[in-house]
Amino acid sequence: MKVDFSRGQWDNAPLTYAYSFRFQETPVFIQEDDCIANQKNDAFEQGFDNVTLMAEQVCAPGAAISASCAFEAYGAPLFVIAEKLHRCPDGALRYGDYMEVVLYENGVNVWRMRMNDGKVTWVKLLGAQFPVSAGERHTFSTRVTKTGLEIEACGRKFTLYVEDMYPSFYLGVSACEQIDRFYDMEITQA
């Protein structure tokens, strides 16, 4: 599945909004001419929309996601790899056990989130530091394997072993921490 986030190009794409259990808000992306973006929102504790577009298809190890994106200073466009999606009483889809592969000004981070006693807790699995320019367009990708993640960003490659990788999962793009823009996204199955 390849999605172009330009105005009018992705209206029928098999994507759905989903949200981390960390946040109660359910914002949507703002459509710009050639991309989608989150926005500043002073009503939210974080000050910005935290919003995810998830592919509706369940993926298996070997699946990969890539995207072309840009971010403003301190932004953090990321991939979400969610074990399950849950339909909540408010109608929103949410995820609690998931991983984030984050591109930001200082490189790439990978976070493992888990639901514990109704709260999402997290631990950093990878922190690779290198400069990534804010305001420029970047492409990055992640392949999910049976034993972890293969990540490419800014000409660098990383392999991360994950002892208890999900046997099936959902993939999506997410914006948080300042303004993030996504121009396209591609998901390939194994």
PDB file of C-alpha atoms in Angstrom, residues 59-63 80-83 97-101 110-112 114 125 142-150 160-171:
ATOM      1  CA  CYS A  59       0.836  -7.177   9.369  1.00  0.00           C
ATOM      2  CA  ALA A  60       3.229 -10.058  10.004  1.00  0.00           C
ATOM      3  CA  PRO A  61       7.008 -10.131  10.481  1.00  0.00           C
ATOM      4  CA  GLY A  62       8.740  -9.071   7.292  1.00  0.00           C
ATOM      5  CA  ALA A  63       6.392  -6.109   6.806  1.00  0.00           C
ATOM      6  CA  VAL A  80       3.846   3.190  15.499  1.00  0.00           C
ATOM      7  CA  ILE A  81       4.019  -0.595  15.658  1.00  0.00           C
ATOM      8  CA  ALA A  82       0.953  -1.573  17.704  1.00  0.00           C
ATOM      9  CA  GLU A  83       0.243  -5.083  18.893  1.00  0.00           C
ATOM     10  CA  ASP A  97       1.243  -2.108  23.861  1.00  0.00           C
ATOM     11  CA  TYR A  98       3.326  -0.658  21.053  1.00  0.00           C
ATOM     12  CA  MET A  99       6.690   0.573  19.850  1.00  0.00           C
ATOM     13  CA  GLU A 100       7.660   3.953  18.461  1.00  0.00           C
ATOM     14  CA  VAL A 101      10.470   4.470  15.954  1.00  0.00           C
ATOM     15  CA  VAL A 110      12.991   3.491  19.692  1.00  0.00           C
ATOM     16  CA  TRP A 111      10.572   3.323  22.619  1.00  0.00           C
ATOM     17  CA  ARG A 112       8.679   0.292  23.932  1.00  0.00           C
ATOM     18  CA  ARG A 114       3.324  -1.208  27.665  1.00  0.00           C
ATOM     19  CA  LEU A 125      15.297   0.432  23.475  1.00  0.00           C
ATOM     20  CA  THR A 142      11.514   0.306   9.465  1.00  0.00           C
ATOM     21  CA  ARG A 143      11.173  -3.403   8.708  1.00  0.00           C
ATOM     22  CA  VAL A 144       9.704  -5.576  11.459  1.00  0.00           C
ATOM     23  CA  THR A 145      11.295  -9.015  11.663  1.00  0.00           C
ATOM     24  CA  LYS A 146      10.563 -11.995  13.906  1.00  0.00           C
ATOM     25  CA  THR A 147      13.387 -10.877  16.178  1.00  0.00           C
ATOM     26  CA  GLY A 148      13.299  -7.084  16.021  1.00  0.00           C
ATOM     27  CA  LEU A 149      13.575  -4.020  13.821  1.00  0.00           C
ATOM     28  CA  GLU A 150      15.706  -2.957  10.863  1.00  0.00           C
ATOM     29  CA  LEU A 160      17.564  -3.765  17.009  1.00  0.00           C
ATOM     30  CA  TYR A 161      16.946  -7.123  18.660  1.00  0.00           C
ATOM     31  CA  VAL A 162      13.571  -7.296  20.429  1.00  0.00           C
ATOM     32  CA  GLU A 163      13.206 -10.431  22.523  1.00  0.00           C
ATOM     33  CA  ASP A 164       9.405 -10.572  22.455  1.00  0.00           C
ATOM     34  CA  MET A 165       8.505  -9.152  19.043  1.00  0.00           C
ATOM     35  CA  TYR A 166       4.797  -9.165  18.208  1.00  0.00           C
ATOM     36  CA  PRO A 167       3.691 -12.107  16.004  1.00  0.00           C
ATOM     37  CA  SER A 168       1.214  -9.731  14.293  1.00  0.00           C
ATOM     38  CA  PHE A 169       0.790  -5.966  14.490  1.00  0.00           C
ATOM     39  CA  TYR A 170      -0.538  -2.748  12.946  1.00  0.00           C
ATOM     40  CA  LEU A 171       1.681  -0.087  11.342  1.00  0.00           C
TER      41      LEU A 171
END
